[in-house]
mmCIF file of C-alpha atoms in Angstrom:
data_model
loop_
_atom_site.group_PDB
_atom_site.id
_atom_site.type_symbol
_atom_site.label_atom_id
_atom_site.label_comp_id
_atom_site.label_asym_id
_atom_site.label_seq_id
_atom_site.Cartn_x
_atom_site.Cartn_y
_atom_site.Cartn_z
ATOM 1 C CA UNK A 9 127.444 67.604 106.950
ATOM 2 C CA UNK A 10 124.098 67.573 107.505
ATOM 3 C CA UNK A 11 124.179 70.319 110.244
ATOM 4 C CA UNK A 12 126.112 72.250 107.655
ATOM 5 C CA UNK A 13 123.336 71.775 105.637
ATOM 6 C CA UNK A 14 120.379 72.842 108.354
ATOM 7 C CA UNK A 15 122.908 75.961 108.630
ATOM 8 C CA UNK A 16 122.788 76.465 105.085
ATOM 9 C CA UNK A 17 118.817 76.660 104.642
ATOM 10 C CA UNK A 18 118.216 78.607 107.256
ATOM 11 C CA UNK A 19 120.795 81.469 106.204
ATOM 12 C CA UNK A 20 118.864 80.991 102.814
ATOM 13 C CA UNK A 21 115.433 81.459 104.660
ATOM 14 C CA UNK A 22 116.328 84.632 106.724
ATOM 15 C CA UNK A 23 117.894 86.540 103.586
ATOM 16 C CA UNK A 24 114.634 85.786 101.669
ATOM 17 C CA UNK A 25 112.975 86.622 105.066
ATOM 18 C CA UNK A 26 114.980 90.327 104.710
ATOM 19 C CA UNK A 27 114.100 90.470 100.953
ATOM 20 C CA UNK A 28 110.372 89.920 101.252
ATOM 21 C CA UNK A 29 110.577 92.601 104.570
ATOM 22 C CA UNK A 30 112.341 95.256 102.790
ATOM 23 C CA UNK A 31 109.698 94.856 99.388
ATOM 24 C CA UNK A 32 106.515 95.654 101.601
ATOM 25 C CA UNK A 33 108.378 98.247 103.634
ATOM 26 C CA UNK A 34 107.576 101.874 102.489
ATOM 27 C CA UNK A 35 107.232 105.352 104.283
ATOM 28 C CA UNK A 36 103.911 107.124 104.299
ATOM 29 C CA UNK A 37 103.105 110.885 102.934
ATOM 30 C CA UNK A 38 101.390 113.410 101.439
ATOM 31 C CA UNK A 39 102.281 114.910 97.890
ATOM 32 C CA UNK A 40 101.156 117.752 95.859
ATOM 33 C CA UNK A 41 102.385 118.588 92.091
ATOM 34 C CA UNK A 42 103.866 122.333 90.681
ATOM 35 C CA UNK A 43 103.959 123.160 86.896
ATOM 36 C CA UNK A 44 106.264 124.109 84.959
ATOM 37 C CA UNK A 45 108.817 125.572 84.495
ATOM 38 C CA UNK A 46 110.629 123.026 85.917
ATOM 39 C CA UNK A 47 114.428 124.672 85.509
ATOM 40 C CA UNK A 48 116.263 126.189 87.281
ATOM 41 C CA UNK A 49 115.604 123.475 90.129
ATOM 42 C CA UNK A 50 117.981 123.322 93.420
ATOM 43 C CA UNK A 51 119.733 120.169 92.082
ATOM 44 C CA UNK A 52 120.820 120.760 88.419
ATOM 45 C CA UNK A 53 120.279 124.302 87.457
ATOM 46 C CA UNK A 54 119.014 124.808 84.327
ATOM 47 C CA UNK A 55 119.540 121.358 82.940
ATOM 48 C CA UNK A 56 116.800 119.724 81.689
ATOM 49 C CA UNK A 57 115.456 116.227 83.799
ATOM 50 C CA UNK A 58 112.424 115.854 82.204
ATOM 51 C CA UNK A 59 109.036 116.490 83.755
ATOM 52 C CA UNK A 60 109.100 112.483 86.202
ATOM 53 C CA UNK A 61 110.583 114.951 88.674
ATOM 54 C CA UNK A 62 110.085 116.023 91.844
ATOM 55 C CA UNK A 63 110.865 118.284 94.826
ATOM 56 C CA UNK A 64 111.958 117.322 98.333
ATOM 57 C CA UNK A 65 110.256 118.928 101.365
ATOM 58 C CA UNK A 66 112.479 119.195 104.053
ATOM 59 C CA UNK A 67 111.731 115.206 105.224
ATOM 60 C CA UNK A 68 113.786 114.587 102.743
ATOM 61 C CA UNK A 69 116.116 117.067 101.137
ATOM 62 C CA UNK A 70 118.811 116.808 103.631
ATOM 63 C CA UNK A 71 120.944 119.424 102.445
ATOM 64 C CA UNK A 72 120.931 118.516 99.028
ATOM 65 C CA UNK A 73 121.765 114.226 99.603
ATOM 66 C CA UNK A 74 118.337 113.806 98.123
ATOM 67 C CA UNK A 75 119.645 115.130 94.492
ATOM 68 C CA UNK A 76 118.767 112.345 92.356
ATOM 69 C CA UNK A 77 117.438 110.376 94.028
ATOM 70 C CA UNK A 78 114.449 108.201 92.915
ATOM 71 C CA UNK A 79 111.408 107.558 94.477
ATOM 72 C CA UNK A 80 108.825 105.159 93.137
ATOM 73 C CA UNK A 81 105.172 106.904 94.784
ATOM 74 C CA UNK A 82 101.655 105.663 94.739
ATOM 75 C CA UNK A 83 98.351 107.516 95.971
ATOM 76 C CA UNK A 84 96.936 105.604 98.858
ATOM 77 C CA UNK A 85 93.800 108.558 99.427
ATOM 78 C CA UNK A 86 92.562 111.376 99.849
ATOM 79 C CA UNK A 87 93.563 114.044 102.402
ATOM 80 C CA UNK A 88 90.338 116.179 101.503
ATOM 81 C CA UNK A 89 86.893 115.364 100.667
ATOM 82 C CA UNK A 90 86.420 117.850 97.725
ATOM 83 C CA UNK A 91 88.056 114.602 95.477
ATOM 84 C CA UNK A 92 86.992 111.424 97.983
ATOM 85 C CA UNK A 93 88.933 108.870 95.593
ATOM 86 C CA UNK A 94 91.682 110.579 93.561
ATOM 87 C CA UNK A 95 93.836 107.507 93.002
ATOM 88 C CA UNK A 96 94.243 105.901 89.448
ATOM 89 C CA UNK A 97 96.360 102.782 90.675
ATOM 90 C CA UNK A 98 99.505 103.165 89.289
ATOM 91 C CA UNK A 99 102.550 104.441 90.763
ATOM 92 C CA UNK A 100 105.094 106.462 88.892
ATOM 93 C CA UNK A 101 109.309 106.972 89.397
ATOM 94 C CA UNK A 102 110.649 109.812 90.043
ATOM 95 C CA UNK A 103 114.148 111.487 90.700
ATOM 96 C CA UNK A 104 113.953 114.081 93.077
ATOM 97 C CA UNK A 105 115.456 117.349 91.100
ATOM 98 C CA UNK A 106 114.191 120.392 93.309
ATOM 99 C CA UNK A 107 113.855 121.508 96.230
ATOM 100 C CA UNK A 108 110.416 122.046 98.266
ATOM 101 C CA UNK A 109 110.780 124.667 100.533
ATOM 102 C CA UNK A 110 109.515 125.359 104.293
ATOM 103 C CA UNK A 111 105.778 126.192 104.191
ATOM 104 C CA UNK A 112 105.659 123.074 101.323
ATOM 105 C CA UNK A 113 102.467 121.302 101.301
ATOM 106 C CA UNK A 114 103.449 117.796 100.548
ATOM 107 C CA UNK A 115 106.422 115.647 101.704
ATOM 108 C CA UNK A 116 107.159 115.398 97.734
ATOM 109 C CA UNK A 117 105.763 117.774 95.244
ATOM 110 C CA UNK A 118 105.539 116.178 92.064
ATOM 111 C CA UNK A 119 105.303 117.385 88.896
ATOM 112 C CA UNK A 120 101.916 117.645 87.470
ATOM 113 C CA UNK A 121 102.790 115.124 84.816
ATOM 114 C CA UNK A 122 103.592 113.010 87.512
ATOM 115 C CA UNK A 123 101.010 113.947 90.254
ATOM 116 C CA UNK A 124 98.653 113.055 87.350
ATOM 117 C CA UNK A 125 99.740 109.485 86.494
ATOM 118 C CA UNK A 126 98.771 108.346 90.114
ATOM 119 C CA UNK A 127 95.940 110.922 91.088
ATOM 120 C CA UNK A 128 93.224 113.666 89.504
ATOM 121 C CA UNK A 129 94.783 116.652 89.769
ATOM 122 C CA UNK A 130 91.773 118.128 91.021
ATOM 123 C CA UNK A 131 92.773 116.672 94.317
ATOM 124 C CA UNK A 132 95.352 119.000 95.076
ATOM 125 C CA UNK A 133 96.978 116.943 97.909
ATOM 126 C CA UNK A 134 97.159 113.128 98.003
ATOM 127 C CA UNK A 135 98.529 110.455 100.878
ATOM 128 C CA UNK A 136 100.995 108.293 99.509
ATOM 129 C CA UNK A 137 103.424 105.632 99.801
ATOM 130 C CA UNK A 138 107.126 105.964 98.580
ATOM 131 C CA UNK A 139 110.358 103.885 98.258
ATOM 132 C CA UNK A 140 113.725 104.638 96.914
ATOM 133 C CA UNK A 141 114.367 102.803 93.827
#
């Protein structure tokens, strides 16, 4: 019984192990924002998603898997010295609605609505951090 037990806290341990792992894990980027009008986007159409959208570059898109997706992003820096710290702190959710297409700047374009919760716009172009939510 007691091995049982020994078995028992250490399957505990590794799945908060896995938890804690998959919390601090996110991928690294650049984005950049695009005003409206937001519709027609590549995903819906011309319904209406609200303006905490975004657009896929081709890192993500995936031939159209990354419809609706969400993406919770947070500025980490600069990427130019004209704005040396852009970031505000926060982060901000999105659901990817559009698509970004080859040539695109970022590896998510944001909205400016949402580009602006996490960064001065007058940056342009931010790094970031993103995770699916």
């Amino acid at each position: 019984m007691k091995i049982m037990g020994m078995a028992m806290q250490a399957a505990i341990m590794l799945s908060i192990a896995g938890c804690l792992v998959s919390v601090a894990y996110a991928d690294e980027g650049t984005a950049t924002f695009y005003t409206p009008p937001y519709v027609p986007s590549a995903c819906y159409g011309y319904e209406n998603k609200g303006v905490m959208i975004a657009a896929a570059s081709d890192a993500l898109w995936n031939n159209k898997a990354a419809c609706g997706r969400r993406y919770r992003v947070t500025c980490t820096g600069a990427t130019n010295q004209g704005v040396p710290q852009p970031c505000t702190g926060a982060s901000v959710v999105v659901t990817i609605v559009d698509y970004c297409p080859p040539g695109c700047q970022g590896t998510i374009d944001l909205s400016k609505e949402a580009f602006s919760q996490i960064a001065d716009p007058n940056a342009g172009k931010i790094r970031i951090q993103y995770t699916p939510v």
